PDB file of C-alpha atoms in Angstrom:
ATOM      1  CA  UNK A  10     -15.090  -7.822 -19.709  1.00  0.00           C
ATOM      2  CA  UNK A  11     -18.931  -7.777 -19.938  1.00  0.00           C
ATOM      3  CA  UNK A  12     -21.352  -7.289 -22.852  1.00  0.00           C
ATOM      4  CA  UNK A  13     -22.571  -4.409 -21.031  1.00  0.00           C
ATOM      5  CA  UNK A  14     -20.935  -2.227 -23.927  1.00  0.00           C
ATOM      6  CA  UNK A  15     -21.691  -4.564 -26.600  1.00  0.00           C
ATOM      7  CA  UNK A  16     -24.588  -2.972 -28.559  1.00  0.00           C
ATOM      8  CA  UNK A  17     -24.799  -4.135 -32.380  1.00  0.00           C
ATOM      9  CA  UNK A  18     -22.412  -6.053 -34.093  1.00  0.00           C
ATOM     10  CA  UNK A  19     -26.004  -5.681 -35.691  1.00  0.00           C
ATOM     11  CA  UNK A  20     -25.320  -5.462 -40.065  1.00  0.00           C
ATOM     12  CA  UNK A  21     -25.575  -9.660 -39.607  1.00  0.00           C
ATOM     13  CA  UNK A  22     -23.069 -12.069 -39.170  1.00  0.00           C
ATOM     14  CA  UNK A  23     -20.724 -13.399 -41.808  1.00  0.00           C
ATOM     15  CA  UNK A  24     -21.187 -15.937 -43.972  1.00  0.00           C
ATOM     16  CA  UNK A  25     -19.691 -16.317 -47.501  1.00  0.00           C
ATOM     17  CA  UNK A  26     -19.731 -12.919 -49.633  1.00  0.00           C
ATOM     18  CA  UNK A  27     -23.358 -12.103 -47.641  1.00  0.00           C
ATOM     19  CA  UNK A  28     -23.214 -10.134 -44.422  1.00  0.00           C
ATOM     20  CA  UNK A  29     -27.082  -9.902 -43.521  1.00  0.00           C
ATOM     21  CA  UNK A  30     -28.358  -7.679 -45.956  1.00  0.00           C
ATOM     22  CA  UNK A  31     -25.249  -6.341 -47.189  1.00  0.00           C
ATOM     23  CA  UNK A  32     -22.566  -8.060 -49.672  1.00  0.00           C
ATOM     24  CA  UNK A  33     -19.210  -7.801 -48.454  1.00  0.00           C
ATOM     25  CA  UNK A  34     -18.344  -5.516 -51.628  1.00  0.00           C
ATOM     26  CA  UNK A  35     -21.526  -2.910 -50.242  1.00  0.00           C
ATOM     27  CA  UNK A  36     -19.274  -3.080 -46.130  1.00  0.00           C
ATOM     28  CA  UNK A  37     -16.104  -2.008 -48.324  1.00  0.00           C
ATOM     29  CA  UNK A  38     -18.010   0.632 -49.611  1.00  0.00           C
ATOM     30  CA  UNK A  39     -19.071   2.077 -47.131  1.00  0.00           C
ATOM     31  CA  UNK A  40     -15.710   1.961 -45.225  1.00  0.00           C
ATOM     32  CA  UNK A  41     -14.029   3.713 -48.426  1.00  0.00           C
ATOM     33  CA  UNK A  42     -17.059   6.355 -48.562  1.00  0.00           C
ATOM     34  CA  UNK A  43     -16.566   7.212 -44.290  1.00  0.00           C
ATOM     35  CA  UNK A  44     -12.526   7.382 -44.897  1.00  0.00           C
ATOM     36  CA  UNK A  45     -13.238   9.710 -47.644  1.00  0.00           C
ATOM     37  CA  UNK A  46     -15.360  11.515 -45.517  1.00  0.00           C
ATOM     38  CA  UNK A  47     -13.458  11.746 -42.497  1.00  0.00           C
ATOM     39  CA  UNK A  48     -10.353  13.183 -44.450  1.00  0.00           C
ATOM     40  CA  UNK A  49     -12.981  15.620 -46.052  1.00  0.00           C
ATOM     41  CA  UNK A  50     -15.467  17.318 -44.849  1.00  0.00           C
ATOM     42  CA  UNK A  51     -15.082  16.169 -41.325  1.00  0.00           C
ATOM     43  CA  UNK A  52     -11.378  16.414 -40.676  1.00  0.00           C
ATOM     44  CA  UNK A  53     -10.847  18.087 -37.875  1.00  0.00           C
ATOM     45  CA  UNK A  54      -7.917  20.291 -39.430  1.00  0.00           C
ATOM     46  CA  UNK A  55     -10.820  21.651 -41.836  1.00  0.00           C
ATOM     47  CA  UNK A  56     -12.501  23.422 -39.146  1.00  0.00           C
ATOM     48  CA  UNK A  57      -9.211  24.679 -36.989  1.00  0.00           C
ATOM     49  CA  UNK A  58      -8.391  28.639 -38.702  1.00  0.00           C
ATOM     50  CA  UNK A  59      -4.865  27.962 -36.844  1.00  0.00           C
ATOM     51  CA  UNK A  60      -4.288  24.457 -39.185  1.00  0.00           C
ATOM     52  CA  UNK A  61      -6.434  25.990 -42.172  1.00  0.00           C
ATOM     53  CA  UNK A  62      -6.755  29.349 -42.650  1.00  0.00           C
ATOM     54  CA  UNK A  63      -9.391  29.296 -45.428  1.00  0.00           C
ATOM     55  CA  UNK A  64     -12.111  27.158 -42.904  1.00  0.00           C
ATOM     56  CA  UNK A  65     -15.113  29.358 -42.106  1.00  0.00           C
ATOM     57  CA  UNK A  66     -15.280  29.764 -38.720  1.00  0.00           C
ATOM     58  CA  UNK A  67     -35.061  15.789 -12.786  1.00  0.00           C
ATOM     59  CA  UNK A  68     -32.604  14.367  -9.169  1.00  0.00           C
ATOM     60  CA  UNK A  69     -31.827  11.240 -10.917  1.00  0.00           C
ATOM     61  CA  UNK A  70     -30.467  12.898 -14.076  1.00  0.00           C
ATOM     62  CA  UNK A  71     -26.892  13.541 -14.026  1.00  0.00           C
ATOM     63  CA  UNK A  72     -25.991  17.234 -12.668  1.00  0.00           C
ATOM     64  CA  UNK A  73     -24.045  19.316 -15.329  1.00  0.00           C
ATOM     65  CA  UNK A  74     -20.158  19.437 -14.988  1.00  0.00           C
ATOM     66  CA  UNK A  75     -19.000  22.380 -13.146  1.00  0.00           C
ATOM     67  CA  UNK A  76     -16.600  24.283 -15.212  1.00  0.00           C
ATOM     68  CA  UNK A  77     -14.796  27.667 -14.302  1.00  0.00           C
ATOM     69  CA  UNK A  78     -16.944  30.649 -15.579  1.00  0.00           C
ATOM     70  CA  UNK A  79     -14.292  33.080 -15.421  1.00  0.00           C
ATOM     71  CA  UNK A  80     -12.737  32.911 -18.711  1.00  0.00           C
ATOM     72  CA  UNK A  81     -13.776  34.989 -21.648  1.00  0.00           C
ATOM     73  CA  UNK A  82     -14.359  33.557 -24.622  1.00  0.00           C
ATOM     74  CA  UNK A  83     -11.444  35.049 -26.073  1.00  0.00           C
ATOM     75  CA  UNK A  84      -9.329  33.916 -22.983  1.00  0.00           C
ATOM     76  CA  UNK A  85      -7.962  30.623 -22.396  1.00  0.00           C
ATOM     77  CA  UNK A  86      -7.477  27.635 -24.514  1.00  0.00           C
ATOM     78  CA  UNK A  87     -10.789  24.843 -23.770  1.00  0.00           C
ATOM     79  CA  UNK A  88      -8.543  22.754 -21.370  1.00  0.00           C
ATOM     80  CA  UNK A  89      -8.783  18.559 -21.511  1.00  0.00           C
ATOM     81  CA  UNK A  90     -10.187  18.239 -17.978  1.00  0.00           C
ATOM     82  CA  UNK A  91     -13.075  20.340 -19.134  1.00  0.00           C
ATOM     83  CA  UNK A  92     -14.058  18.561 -22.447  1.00  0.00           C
ATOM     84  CA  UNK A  93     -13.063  15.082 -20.493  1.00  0.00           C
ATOM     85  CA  UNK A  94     -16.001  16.586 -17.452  1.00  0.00           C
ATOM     86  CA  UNK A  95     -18.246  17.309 -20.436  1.00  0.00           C
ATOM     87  CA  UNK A  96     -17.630  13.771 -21.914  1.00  0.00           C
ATOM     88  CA  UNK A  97     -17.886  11.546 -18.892  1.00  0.00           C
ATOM     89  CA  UNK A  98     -21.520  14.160 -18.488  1.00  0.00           C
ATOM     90  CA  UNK A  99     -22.986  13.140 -21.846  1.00  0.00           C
ATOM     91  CA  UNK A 100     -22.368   9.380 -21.400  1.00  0.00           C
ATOM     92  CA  UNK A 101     -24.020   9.783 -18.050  1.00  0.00           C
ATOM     93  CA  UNK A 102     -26.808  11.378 -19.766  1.00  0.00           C
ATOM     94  CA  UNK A 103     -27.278   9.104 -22.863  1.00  0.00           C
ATOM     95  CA  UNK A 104     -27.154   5.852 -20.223  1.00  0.00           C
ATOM     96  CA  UNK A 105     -29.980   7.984 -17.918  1.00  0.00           C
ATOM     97  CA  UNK A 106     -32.103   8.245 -20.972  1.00  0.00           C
ATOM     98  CA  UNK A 107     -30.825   4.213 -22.456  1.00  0.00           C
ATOM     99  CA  UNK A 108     -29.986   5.917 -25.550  1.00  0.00           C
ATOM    100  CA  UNK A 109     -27.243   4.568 -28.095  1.00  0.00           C
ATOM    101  CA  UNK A 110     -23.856   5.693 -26.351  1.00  0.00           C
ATOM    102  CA  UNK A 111     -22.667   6.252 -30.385  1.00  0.00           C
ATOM    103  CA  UNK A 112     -24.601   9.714 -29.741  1.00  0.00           C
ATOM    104  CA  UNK A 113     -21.552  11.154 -27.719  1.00  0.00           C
ATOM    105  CA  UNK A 114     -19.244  10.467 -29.898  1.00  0.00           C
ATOM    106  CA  UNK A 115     -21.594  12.133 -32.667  1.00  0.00           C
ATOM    107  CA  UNK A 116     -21.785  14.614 -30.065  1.00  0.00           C
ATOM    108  CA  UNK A 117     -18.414  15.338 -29.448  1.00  0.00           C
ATOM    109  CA  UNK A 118     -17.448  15.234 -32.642  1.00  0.00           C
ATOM    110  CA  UNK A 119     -19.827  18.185 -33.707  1.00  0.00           C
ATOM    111  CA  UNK A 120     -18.736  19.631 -30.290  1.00  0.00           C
ATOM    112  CA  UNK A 121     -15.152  19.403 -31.016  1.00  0.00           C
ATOM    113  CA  UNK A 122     -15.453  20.612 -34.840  1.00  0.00           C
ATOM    114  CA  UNK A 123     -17.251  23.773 -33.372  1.00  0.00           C
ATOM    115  CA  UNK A 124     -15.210  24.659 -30.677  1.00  0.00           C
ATOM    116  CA  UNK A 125     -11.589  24.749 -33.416  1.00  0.00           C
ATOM    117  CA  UNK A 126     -14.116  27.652 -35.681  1.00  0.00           C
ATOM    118  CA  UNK A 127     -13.881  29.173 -32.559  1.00  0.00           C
ATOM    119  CA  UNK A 128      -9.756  28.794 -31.658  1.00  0.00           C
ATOM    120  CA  UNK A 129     -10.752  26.151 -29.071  1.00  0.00           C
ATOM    121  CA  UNK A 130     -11.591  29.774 -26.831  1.00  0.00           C
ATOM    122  CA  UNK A 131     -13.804  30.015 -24.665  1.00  0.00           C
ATOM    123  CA  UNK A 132     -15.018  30.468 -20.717  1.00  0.00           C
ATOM    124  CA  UNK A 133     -16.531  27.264 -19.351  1.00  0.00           C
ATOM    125  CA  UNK A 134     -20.508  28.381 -19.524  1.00  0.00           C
ATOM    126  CA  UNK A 135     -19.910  28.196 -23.475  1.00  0.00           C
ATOM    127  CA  UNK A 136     -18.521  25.081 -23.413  1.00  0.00           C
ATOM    128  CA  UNK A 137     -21.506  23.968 -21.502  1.00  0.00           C
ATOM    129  CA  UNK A 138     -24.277  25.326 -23.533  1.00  0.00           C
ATOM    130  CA  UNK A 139     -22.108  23.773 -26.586  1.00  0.00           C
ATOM    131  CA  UNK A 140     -22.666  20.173 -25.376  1.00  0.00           C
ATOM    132  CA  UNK A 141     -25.902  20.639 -24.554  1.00  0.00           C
ATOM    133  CA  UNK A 142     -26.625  22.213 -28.257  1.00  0.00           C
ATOM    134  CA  UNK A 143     -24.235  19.218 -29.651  1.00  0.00           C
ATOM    135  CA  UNK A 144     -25.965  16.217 -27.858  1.00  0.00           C
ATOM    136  CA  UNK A 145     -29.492  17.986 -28.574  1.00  0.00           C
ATOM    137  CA  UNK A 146     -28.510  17.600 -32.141  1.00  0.00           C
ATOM    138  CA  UNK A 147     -26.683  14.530 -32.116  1.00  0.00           C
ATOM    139  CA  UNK A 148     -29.873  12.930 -30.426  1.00  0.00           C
ATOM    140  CA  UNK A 149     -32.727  14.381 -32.842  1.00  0.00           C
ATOM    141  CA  UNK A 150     -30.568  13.259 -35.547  1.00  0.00           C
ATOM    142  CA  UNK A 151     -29.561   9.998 -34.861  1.00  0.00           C
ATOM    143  CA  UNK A 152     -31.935   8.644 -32.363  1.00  0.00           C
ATOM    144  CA  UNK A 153     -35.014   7.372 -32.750  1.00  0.00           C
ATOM    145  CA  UNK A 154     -36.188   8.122 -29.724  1.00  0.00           C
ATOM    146  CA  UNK A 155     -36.112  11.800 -28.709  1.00  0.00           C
ATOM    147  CA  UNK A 156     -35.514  13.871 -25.347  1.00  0.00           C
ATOM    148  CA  UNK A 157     -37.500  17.133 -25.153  1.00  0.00           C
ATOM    149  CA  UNK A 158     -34.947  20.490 -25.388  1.00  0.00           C
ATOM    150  CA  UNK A 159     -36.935  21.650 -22.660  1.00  0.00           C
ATOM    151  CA  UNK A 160     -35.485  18.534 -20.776  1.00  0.00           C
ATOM    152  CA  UNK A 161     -31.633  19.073 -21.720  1.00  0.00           C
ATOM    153  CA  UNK A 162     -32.128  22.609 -20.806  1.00  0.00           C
ATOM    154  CA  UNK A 163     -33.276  21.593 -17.380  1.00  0.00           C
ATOM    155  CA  UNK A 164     -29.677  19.871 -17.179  1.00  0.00           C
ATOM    156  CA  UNK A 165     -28.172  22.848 -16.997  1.00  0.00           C
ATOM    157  CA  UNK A 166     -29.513  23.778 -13.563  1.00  0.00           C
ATOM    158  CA  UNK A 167     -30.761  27.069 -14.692  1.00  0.00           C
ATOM    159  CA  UNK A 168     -27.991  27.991 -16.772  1.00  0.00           C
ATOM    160  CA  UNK A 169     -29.634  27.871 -19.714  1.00  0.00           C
ATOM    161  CA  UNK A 170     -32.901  27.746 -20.934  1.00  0.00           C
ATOM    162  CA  UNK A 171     -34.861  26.296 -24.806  1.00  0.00           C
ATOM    163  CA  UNK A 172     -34.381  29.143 -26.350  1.00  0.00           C
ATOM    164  CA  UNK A 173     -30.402  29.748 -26.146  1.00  0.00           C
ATOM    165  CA  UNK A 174     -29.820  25.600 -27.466  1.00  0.00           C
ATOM    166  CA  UNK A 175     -31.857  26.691 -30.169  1.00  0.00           C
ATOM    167  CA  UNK A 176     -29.948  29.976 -30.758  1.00  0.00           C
ATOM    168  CA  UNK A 177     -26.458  27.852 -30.090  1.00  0.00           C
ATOM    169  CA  UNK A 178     -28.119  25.021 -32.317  1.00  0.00           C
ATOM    170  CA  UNK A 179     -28.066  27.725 -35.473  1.00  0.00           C
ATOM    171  CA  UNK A 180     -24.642  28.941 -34.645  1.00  0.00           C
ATOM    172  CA  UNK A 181     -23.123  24.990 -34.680  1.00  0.00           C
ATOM    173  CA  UNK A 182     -24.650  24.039 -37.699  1.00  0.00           C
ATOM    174  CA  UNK A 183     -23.762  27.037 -39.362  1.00  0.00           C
ATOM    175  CA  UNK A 184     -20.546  27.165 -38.674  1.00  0.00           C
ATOM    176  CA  UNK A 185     -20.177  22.883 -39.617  1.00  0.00           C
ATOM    177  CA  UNK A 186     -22.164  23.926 -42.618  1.00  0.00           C
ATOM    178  CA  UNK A 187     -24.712  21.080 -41.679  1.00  0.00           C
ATOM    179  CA  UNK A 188     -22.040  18.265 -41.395  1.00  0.00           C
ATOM    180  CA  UNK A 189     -23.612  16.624 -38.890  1.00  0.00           C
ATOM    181  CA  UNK A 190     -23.362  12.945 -39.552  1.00  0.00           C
ATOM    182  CA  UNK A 191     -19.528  12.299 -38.728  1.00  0.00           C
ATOM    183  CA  UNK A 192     -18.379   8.737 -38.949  1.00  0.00           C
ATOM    184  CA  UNK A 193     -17.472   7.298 -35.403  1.00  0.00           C
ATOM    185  CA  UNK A 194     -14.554   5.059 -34.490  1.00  0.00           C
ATOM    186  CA  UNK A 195     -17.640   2.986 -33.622  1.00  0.00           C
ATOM    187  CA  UNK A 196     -18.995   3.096 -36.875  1.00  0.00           C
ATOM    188  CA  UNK A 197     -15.967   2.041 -38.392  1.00  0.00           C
ATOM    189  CA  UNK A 198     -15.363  -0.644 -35.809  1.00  0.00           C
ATOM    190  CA  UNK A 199     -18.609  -2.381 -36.565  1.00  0.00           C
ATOM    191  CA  UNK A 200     -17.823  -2.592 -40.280  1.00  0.00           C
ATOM    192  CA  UNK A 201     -14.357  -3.877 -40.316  1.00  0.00           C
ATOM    193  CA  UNK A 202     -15.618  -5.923 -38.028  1.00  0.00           C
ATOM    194  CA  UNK A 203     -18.244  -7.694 -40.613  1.00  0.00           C
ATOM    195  CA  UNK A 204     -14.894  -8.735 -42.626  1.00  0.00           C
ATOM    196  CA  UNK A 205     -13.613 -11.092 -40.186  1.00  0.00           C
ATOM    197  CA  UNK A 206     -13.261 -14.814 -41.784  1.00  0.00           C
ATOM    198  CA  UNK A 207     -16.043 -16.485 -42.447  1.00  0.00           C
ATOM    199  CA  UNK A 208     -14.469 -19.498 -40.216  1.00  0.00           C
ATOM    200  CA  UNK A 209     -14.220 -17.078 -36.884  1.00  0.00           C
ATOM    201  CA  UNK A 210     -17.432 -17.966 -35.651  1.00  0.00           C
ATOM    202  CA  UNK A 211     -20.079 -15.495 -33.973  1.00  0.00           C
ATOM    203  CA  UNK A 212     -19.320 -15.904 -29.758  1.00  0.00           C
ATOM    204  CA  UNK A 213     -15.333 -15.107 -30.843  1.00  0.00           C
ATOM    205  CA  UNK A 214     -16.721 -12.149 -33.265  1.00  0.00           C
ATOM    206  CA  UNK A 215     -19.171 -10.494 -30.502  1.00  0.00           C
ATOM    207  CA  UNK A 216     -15.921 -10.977 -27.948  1.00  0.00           C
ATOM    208  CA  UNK A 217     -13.713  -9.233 -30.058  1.00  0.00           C
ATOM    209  CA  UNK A 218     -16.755  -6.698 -30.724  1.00  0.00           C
ATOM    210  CA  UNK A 219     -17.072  -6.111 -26.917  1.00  0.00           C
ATOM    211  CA  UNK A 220     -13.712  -5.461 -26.148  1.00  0.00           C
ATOM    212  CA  UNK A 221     -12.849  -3.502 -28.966  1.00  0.00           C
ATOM    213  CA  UNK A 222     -15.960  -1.300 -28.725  1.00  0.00           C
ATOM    214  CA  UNK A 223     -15.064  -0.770 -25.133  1.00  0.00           C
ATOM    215  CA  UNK A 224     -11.502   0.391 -26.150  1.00  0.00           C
ATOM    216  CA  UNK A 225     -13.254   2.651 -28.749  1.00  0.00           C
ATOM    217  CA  UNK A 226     -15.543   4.352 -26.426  1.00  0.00           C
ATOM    218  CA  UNK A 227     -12.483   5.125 -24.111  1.00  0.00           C
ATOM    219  CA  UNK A 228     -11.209   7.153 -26.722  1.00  0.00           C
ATOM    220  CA  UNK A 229     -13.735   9.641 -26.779  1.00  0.00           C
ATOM    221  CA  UNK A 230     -13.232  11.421 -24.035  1.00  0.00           C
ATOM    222  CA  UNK A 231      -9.355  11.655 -24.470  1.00  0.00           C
ATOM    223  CA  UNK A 232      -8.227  14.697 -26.096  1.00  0.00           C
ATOM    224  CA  UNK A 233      -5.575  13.309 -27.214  1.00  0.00           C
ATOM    225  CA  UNK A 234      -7.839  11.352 -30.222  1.00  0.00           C
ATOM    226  CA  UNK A 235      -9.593  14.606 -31.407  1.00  0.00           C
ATOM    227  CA  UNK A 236      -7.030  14.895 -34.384  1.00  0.00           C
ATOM    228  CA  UNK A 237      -6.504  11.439 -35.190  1.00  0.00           C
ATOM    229  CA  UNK A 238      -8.942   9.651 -37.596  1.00  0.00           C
ATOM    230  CA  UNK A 239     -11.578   7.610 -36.165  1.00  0.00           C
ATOM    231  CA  UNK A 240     -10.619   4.931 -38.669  1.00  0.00           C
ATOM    232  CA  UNK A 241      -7.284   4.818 -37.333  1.00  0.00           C
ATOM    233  CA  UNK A 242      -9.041   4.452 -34.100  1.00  0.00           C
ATOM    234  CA  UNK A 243     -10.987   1.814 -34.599  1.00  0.00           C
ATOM    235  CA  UNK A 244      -8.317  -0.268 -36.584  1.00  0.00           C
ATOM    236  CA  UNK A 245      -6.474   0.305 -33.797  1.00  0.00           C
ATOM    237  CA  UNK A 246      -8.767  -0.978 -31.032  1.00  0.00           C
ATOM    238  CA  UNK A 247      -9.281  -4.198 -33.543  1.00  0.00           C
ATOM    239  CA  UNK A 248      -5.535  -5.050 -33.598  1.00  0.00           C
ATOM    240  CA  UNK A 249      -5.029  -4.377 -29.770  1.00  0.00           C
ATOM    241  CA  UNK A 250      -8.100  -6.659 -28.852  1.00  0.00           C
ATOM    242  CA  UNK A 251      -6.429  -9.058 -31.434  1.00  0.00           C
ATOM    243  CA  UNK A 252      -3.183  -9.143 -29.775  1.00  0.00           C
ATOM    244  CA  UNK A 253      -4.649  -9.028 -26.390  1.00  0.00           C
ATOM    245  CA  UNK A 254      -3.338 -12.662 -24.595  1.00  0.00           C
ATOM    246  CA  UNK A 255      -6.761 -13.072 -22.971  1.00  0.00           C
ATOM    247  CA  UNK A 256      -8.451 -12.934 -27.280  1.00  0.00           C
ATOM    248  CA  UNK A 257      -5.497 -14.723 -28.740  1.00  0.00           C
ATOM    249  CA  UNK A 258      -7.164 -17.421 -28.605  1.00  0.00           C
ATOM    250  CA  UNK A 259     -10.385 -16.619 -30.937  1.00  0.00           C
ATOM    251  CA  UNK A 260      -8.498 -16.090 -34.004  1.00  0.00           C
ATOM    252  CA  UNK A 261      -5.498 -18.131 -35.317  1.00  0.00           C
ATOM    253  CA  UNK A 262      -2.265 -16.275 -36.962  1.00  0.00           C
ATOM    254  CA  UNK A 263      -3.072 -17.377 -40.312  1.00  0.00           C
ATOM    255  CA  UNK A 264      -7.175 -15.901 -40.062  1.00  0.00           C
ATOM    256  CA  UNK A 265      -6.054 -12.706 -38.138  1.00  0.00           C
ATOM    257  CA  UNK A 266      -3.093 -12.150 -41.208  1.00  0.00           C
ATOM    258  CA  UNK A 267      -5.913 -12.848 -43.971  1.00  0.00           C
ATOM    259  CA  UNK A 268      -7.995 -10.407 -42.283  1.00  0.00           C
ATOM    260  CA  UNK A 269      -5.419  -7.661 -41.680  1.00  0.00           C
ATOM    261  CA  UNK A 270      -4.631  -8.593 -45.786  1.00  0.00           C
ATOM    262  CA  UNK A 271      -8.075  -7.721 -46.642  1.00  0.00           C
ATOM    263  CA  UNK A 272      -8.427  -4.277 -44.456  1.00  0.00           C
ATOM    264  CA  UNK A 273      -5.214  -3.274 -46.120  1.00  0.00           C
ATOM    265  CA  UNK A 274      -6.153  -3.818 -50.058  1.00  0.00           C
ATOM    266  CA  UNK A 275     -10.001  -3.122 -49.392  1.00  0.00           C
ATOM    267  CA  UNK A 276      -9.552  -0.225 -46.832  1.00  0.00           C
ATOM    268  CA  UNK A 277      -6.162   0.872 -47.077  1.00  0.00           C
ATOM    269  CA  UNK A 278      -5.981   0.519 -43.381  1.00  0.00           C
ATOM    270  CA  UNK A 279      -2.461  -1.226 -41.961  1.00  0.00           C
ATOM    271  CA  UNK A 280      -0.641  -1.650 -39.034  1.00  0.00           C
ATOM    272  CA  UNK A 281       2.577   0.092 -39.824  1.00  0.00           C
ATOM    273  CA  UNK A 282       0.153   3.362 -40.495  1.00  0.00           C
ATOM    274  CA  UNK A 283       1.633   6.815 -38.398  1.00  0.00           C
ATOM    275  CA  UNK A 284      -1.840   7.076 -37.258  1.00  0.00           C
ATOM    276  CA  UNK A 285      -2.345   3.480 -36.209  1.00  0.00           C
ATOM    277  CA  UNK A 286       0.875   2.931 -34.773  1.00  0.00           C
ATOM    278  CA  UNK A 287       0.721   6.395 -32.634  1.00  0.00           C
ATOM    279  CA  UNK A 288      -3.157   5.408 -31.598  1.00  0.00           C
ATOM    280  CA  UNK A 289      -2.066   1.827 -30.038  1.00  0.00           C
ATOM    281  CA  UNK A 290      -0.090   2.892 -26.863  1.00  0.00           C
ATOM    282  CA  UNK A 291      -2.235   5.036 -25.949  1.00  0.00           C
ATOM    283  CA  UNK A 292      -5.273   3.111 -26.448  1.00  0.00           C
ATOM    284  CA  UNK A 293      -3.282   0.557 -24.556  1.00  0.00           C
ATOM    285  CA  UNK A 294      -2.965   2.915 -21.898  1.00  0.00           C
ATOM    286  CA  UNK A 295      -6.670   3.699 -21.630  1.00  0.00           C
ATOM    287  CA  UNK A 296      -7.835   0.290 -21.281  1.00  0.00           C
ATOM    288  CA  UNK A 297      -4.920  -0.454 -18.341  1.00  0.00           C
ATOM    289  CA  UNK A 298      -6.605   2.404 -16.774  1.00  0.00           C
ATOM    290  CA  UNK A 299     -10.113   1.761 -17.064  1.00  0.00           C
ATOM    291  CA  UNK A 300      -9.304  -1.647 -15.685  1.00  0.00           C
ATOM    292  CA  UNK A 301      -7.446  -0.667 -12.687  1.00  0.00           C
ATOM    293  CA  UNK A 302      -4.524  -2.424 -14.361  1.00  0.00           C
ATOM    294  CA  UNK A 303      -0.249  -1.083 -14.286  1.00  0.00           C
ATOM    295  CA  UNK A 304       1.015  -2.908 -16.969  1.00  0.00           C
ATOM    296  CA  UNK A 305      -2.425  -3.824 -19.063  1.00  0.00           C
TER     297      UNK A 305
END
């Protein structure tokens, strides 16, 4: 494993009850405000009419993915290869442009969240001009540096030009009523992160970071983590890196069970969680995957 995917363990590193800037009480703050958060007003559920019927409904750039335009909106059910094509697309496209690769998860969250107002129905060129319109926002919002909409619109080959992002742009953030600043697994990684043990020092912290950012990142473009709580995600990717025989070695039993300790009375985050202990496995099985492994 590289530090190719390590970006910012970047609040500061640990020392005492001071995290860089931050106290540790401000980190547990945070982590309590995004859990409240993601079980509010960006839960998943809350946008699906199905699961809640009250929710209101340039040559080097990477080519689009080509999706099946056959499909009325009304028809078929947005399959996993296709969000998986559009995934795999954006990451291409945030590495072309060296933006923060957080953006597609922003991005797919808003993506996802819009597509379950709409039944998860629709043909494949919707789906397209939906990423675009998601990443276009994701990026204006979160990134510093911007990318023209007359540039993502050239993505599309055509497809699509300015004008129908900006007309899709309306129709996502009306129908997310403007919640467009989801927390990430990644965001939530980087915190609990900052509540390691003072005594693990900072090369075993960015390790752990690395790996467990990687695993994160994975997840994205699985379907099968759209539903399940990007806390849940990232606590999970923490206690697989953890338990991973090559990272053993950073932490000892006793630091690693004051740490899972604190994440459970701070965060209410713990192991024997439904969430966290149907994430593992399959997190487990992503990484084995990615790295060409059988048995991980």
């Amino acid at each position: 494993m590289t530090n190719s995917y390590y970006s910012q363990f970047h609040e500061g590193r640990i020392g005492g009850d001071i995290i860089g800037n931050l106290t540790c009480g401000c980190v547990i703050d945070r982590l309590k405000t995004m859990r409240h958060q993601e079980k509010t007003r960006y839960s998943y559920r809350n946008y699906d009419p199905r699961q809640n019927p009250s929710s209101s409904a340039s040559s080097s750039i990477p080519s689009p993915p080509h999706l099946p335009q056959s499909a009325p909106p009304t028809g078929p059910t947005l399959n996993s290869t296709w969000r998986e094509k559009i995934c795999h697309w954006s990451f291409n496209v945030i590495d072309h442009f060296d933006l923060s690769r957080e953006v597609v998860a922003i991005s797919l969250s808003l993506f996802d969240r819009y597509l379950a107002t709409l039944r998860n129905r629709c043909n494949g060129s919707t789906a397209l001009l939906a990423s675009l319109t998601t990443l276009h926002i994701a990026i204006k919002v979160h990134e510093v540096r911007k990318v023209k909409l007359t540039t993502l619109a050239n993505l599309s080959r055509g497809q699509f030009g300015a004008r129908h992002i900006e007309e899709m742009e309306w129709k996502v953030l009306t129908a997310l009523q403007w919640h467009i600043h989801p927390p990430t697994a990644m965001a939530f990684l980087s915190h609990l992160l900052l509540l390691l043990p003072p005594q693990v020092n900072d090369a075993s912290k960015e390790e752990i970071y690395a790996l467990s950012r990687y695993i994160t990142e994975l997840s994205v473009c699985d379907a099968n983590f759209v539903e399940v709580s990007p806390s849940a995600v990232a606590f999970s990717a923490v206690l697989n890196t953890l338990e991973d025989r090559r990272y053993r070695r950073l932490i000892s039993n006793s630091m690693r069970d004051q740490y899972l300790r604190a994440i459970a009375m701070h965060v209410g985050l713990r192991v024997e969680d439904a969430e966290v202990v149907g994430a593992r496995p399959k997190l487990k099985r992503l990484l084995a995957s990615s790295l060409g492994s059988v048995d991980g």
